[in-house]
mmCIF file of C-alpha atoms in Angstrom:
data_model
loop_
_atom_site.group_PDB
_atom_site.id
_atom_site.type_symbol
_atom_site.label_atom_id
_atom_site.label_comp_id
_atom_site.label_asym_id
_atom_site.label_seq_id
_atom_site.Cartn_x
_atom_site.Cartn_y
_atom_site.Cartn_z
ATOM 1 C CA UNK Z 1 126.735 -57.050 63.358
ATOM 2 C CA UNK Z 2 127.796 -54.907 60.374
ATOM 3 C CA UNK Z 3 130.837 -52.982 59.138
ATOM 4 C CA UNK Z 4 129.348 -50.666 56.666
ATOM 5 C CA UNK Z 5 131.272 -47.503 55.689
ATOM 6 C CA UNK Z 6 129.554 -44.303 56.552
ATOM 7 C CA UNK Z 7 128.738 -43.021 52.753
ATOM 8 C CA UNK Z 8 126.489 -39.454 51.689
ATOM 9 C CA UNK Z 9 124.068 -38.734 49.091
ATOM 10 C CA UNK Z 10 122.592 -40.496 46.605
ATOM 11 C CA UNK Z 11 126.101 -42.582 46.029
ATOM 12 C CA UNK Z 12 126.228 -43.676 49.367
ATOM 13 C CA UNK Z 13 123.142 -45.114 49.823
ATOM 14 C CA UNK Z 14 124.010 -47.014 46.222
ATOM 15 C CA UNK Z 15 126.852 -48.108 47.276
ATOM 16 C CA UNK Z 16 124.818 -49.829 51.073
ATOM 17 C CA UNK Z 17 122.063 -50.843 49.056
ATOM 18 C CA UNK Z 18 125.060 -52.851 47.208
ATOM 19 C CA UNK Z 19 126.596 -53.975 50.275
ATOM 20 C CA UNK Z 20 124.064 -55.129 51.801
ATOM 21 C CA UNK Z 21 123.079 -57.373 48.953
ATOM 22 C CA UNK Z 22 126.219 -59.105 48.245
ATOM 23 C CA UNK Z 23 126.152 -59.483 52.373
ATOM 24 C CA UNK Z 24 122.656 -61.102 52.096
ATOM 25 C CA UNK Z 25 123.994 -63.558 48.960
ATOM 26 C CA UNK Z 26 127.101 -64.674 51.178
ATOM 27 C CA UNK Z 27 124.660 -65.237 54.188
ATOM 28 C CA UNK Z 28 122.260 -67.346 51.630
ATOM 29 C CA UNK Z 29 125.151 -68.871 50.509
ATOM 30 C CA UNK Z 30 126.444 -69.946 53.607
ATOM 31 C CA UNK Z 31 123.189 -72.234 54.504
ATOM 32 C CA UNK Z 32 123.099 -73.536 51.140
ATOM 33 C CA UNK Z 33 126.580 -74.961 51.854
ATOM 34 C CA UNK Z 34 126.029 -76.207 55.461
ATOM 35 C CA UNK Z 35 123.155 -78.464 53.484
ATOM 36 C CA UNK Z 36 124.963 -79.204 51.085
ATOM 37 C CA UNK Z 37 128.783 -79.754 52.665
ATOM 38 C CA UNK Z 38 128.609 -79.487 56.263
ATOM 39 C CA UNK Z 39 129.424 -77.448 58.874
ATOM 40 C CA UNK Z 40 133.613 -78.768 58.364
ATOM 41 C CA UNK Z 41 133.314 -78.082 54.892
ATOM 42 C CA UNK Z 42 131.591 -74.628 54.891
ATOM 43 C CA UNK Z 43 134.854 -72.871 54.351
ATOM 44 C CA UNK Z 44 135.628 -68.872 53.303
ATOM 45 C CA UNK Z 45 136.349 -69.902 49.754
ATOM 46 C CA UNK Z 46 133.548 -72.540 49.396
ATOM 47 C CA UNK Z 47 131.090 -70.075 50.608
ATOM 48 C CA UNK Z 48 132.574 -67.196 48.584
ATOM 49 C CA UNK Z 49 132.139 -69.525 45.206
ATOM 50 C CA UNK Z 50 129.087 -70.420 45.735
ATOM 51 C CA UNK Z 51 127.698 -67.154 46.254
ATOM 52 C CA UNK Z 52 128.944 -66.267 43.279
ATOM 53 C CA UNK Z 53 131.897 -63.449 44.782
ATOM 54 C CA UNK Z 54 135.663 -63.158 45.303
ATOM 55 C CA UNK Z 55 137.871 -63.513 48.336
ATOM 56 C CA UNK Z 56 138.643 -60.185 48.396
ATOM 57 C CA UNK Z 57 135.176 -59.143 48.360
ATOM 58 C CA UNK Z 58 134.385 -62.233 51.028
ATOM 59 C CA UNK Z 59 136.827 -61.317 53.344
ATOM 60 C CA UNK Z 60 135.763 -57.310 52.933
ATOM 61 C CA UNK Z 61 132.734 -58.190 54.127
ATOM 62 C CA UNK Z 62 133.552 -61.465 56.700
ATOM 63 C CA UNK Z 63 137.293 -61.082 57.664
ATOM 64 C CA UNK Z 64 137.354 -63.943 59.207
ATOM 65 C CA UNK Z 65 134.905 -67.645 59.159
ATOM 66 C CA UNK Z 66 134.363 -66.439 63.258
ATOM 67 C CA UNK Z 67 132.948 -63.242 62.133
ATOM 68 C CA UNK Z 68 130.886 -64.951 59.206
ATOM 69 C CA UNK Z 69 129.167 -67.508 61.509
ATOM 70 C CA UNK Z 70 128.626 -64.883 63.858
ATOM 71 C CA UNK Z 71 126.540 -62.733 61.884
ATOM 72 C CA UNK Z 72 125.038 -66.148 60.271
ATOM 73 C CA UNK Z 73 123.515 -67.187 63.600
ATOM 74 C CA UNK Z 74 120.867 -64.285 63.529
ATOM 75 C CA UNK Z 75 120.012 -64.549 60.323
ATOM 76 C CA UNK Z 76 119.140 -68.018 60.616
ATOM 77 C CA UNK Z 77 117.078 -66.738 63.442
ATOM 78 C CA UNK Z 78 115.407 -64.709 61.508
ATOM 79 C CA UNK Z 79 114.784 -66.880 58.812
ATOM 80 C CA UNK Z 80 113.534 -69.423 61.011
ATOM 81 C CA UNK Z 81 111.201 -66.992 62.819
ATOM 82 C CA UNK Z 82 109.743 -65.991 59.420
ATOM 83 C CA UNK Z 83 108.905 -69.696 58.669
ATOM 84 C CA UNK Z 84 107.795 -70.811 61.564
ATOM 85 C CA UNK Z 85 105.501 -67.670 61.676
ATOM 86 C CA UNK Z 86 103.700 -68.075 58.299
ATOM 87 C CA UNK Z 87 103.022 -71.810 59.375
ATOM 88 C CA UNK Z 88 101.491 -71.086 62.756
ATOM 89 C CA UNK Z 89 99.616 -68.222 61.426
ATOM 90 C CA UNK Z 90 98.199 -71.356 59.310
ATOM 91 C CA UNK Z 91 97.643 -73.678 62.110
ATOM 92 C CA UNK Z 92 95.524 -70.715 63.460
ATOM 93 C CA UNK Z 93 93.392 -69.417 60.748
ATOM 94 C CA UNK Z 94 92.001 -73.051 60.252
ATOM 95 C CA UNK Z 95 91.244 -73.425 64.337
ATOM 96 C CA UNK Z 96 87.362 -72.255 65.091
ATOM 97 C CA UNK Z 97 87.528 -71.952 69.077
ATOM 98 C CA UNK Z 98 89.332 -74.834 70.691
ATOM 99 C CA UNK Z 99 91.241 -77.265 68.986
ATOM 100 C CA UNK Z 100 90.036 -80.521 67.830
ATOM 101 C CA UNK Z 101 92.214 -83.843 66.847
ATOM 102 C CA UNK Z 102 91.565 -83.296 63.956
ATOM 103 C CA UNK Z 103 93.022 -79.813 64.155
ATOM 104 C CA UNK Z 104 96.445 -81.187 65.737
ATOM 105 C CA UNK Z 105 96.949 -83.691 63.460
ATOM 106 C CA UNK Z 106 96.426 -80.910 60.867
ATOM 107 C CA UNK Z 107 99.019 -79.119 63.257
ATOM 108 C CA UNK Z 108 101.436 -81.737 63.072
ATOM 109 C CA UNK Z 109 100.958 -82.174 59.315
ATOM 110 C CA UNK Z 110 101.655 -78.576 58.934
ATOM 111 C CA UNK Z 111 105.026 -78.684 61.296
ATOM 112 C CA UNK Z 112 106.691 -81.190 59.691
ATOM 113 C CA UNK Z 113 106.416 -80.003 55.945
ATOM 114 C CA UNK Z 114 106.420 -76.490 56.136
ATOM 115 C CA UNK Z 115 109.044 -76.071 59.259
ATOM 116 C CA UNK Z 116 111.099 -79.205 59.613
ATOM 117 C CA UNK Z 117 111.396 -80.200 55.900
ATOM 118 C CA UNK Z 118 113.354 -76.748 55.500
ATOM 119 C CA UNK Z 119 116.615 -76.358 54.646
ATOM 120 C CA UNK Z 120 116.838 -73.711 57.093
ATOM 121 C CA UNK Z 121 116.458 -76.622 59.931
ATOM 122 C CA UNK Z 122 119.267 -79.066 58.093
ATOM 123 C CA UNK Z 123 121.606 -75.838 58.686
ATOM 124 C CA UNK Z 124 120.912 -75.188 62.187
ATOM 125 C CA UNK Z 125 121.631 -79.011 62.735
ATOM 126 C CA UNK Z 126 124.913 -78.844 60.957
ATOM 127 C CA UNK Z 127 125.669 -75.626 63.167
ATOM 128 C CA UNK Z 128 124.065 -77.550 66.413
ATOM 129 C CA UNK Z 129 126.717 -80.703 65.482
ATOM 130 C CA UNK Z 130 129.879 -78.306 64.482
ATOM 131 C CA UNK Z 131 129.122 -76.689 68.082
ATOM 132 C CA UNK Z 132 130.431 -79.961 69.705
ATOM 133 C CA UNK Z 133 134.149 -79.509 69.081
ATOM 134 C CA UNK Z 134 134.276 -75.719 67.826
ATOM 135 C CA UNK Z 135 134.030 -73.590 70.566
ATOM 136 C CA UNK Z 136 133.651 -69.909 69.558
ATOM 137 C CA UNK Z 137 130.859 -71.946 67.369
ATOM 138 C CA UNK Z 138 129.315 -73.580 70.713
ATOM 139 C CA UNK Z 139 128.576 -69.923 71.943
ATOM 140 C CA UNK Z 140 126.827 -68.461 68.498
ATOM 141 C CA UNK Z 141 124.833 -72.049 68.284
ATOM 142 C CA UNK Z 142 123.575 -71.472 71.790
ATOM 143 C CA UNK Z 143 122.446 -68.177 71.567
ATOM 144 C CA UNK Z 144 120.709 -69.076 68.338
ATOM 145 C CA UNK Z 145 118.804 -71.858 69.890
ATOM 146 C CA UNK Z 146 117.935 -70.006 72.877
ATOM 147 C CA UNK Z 147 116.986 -67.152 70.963
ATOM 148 C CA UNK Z 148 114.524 -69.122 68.167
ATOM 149 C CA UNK Z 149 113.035 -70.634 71.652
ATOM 150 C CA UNK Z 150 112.135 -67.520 72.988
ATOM 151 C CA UNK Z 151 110.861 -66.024 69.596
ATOM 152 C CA UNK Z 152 109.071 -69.260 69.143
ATOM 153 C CA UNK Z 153 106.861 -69.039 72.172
ATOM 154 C CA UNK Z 154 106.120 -65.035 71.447
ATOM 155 C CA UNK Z 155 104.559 -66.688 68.074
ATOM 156 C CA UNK Z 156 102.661 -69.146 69.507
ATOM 157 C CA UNK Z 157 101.419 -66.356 72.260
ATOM 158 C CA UNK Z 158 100.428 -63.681 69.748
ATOM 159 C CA UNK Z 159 98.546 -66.153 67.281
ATOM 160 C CA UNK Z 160 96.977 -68.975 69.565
ATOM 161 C CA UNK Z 161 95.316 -67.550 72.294
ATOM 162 C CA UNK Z 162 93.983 -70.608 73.445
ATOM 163 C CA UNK Z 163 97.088 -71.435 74.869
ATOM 164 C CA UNK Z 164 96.876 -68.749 76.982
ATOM 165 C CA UNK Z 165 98.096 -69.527 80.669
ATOM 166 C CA UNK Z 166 99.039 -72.893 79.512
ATOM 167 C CA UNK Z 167 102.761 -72.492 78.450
ATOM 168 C CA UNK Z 168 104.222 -74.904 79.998
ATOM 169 C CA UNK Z 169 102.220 -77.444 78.551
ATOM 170 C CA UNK Z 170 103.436 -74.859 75.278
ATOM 171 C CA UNK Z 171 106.961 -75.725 76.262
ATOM 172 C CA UNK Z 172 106.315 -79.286 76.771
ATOM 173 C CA UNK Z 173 104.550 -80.338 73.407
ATOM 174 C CA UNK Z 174 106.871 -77.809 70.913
ATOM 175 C CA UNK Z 175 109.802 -79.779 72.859
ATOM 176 C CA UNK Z 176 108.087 -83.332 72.146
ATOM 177 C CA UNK Z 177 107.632 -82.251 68.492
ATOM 178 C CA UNK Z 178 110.695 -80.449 67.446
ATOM 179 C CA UNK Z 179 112.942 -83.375 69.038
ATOM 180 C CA UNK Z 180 110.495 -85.858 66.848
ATOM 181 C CA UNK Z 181 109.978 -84.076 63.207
ATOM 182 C CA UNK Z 182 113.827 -82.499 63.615
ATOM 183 C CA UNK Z 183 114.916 -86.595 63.788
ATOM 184 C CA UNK Z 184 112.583 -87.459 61.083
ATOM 185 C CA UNK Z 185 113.372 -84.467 58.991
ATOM 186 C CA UNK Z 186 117.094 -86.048 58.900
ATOM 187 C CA UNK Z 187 116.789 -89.467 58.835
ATOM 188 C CA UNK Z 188 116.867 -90.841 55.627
ATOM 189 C CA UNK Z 189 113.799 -91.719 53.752
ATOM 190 C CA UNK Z 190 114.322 -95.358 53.124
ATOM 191 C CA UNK Z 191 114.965 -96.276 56.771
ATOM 192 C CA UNK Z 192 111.150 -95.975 58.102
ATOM 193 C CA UNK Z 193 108.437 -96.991 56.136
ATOM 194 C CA UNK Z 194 105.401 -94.261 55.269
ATOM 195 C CA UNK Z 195 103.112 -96.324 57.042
ATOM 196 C CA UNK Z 196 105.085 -95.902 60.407
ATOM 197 C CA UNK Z 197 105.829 -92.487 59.695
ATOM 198 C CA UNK Z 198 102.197 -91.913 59.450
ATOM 199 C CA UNK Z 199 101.841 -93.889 62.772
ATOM 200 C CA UNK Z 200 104.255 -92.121 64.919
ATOM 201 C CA UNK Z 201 103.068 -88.301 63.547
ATOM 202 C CA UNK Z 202 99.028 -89.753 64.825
ATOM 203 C CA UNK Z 203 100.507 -90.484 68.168
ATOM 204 C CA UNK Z 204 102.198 -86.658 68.939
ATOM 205 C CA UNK Z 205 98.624 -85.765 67.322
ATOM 206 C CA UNK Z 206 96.981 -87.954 69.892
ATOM 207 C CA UNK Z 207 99.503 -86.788 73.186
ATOM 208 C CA UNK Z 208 99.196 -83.101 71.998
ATOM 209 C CA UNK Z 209 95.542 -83.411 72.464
ATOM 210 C CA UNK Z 210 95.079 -85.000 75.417
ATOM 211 C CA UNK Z 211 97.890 -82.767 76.926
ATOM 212 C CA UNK Z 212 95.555 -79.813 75.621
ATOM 213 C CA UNK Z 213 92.774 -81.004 76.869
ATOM 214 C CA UNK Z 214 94.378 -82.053 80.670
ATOM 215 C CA UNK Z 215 95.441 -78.875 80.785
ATOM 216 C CA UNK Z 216 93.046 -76.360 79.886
ATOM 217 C CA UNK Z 217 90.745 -78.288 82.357
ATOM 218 C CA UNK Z 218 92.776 -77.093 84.901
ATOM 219 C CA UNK Z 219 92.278 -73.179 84.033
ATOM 220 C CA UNK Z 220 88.600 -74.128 84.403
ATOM 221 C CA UNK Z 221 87.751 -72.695 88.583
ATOM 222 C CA UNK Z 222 86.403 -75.724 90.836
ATOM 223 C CA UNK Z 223 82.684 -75.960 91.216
ATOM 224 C CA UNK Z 224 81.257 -75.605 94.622
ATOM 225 C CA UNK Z 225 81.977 -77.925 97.371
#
């Protein structure tokens, strides 16, 4: 959603180009302060200092915290989408035919340092817990997470055909993951040990291929009777 004024010539497209900018630092601004405050403490004026603009020009642009976090939602999308992207687009260049375990434990490797270990994810889970007792936030959270799902799987269509025809097995293991690496992504370093880390990331590794494996058997048509 924008609210640009309609502008001609040369000066015009200035004055969007600056617009659009100082729109983009006050979106920037406004994850950087959901990791760094929270979601209750990710107000007009904190997000206004810390990207580094005035009220006035804040609430130009974002009348109200509604209409901030409403525009926000997307372009965490977006953001998201972008990362996620550039790691699968990994995950696939180093895959010769069908995956190995050694492959998705690369896979997992890749996940949880390039995608979960973002501070794009510690936003969306400030947004995700602020949803629980802010309503008009419940709705833009939803539609976030519903929306990142569905550009998620057109990723992982478009750059690993070998999951072809097995999406819900798709579903199943990027649910099983994201639940896991978003849990250790947040807990606190100190409160699991490397070693278990380590442990727990070889086990999705383990379940991701043998849920692979299970089901691309099944694509495979039955031999004669």
């Amino acid at each position: 959603m924008t609210f640009y004024r309609k502008a001609s010539g040369l000066d015009g497209s200035r004055r969007a180009a600056k617009s659009q900018h100082t729109r983009e630092q006050i979106l920037d601004a406004t994850l950087r302060c959901l990791v760094s405050e929270g979601y209750a403490h990710s107000t007009i004026d904190t997000i206004a200092s810390r990207a580094g603009v005035s009220r006035g020009a804040m609430t130009h642009h974002f009348p109200s915290r509604a209409e901030l976090f409403l525009e926000f939602g997307p372009y965490l999308v977006d953001l998201r989408i972008a990362e996620y992207e550039e790691v699968v687009r990994r995950i696939s260049a180093r895959m010769n035919g069908l995956p190995t375990p050694a492959n998705m434990r690369e896979t997992v490797n890749l996940l949880h340092h390039r995608y979960f270990n973002r501070p794009s994810l510690l936003a969306l889970e400030e947004l995700l817990l602020g949803a629980r007792t802010d309503v008009a936030l419940r709705d833009i959270a939803g539609m976030a997470q519903r929306e990142l799902d569905r550009r998620e799987m057109a990723v992982r269509t478009a750059c690993l055909p070998v999951w072809k025809g097995l999406d819900a097995s798709s579903e199943l293991l990027r649910d099983m993951m994201t639940n896991v690496l978003t849990s250790l992504a947040i807990t606190p370093a100190h409160l699991m040990s490397s070693e278990r880390h380590e442990h727990l990331c070889d086990l999705m590794a383990a379940v991701s291929m043998d849920e692979f494996s299970r089901a691309y058997a099944g694509l495979k048509p039955a031999g004669p009777a």
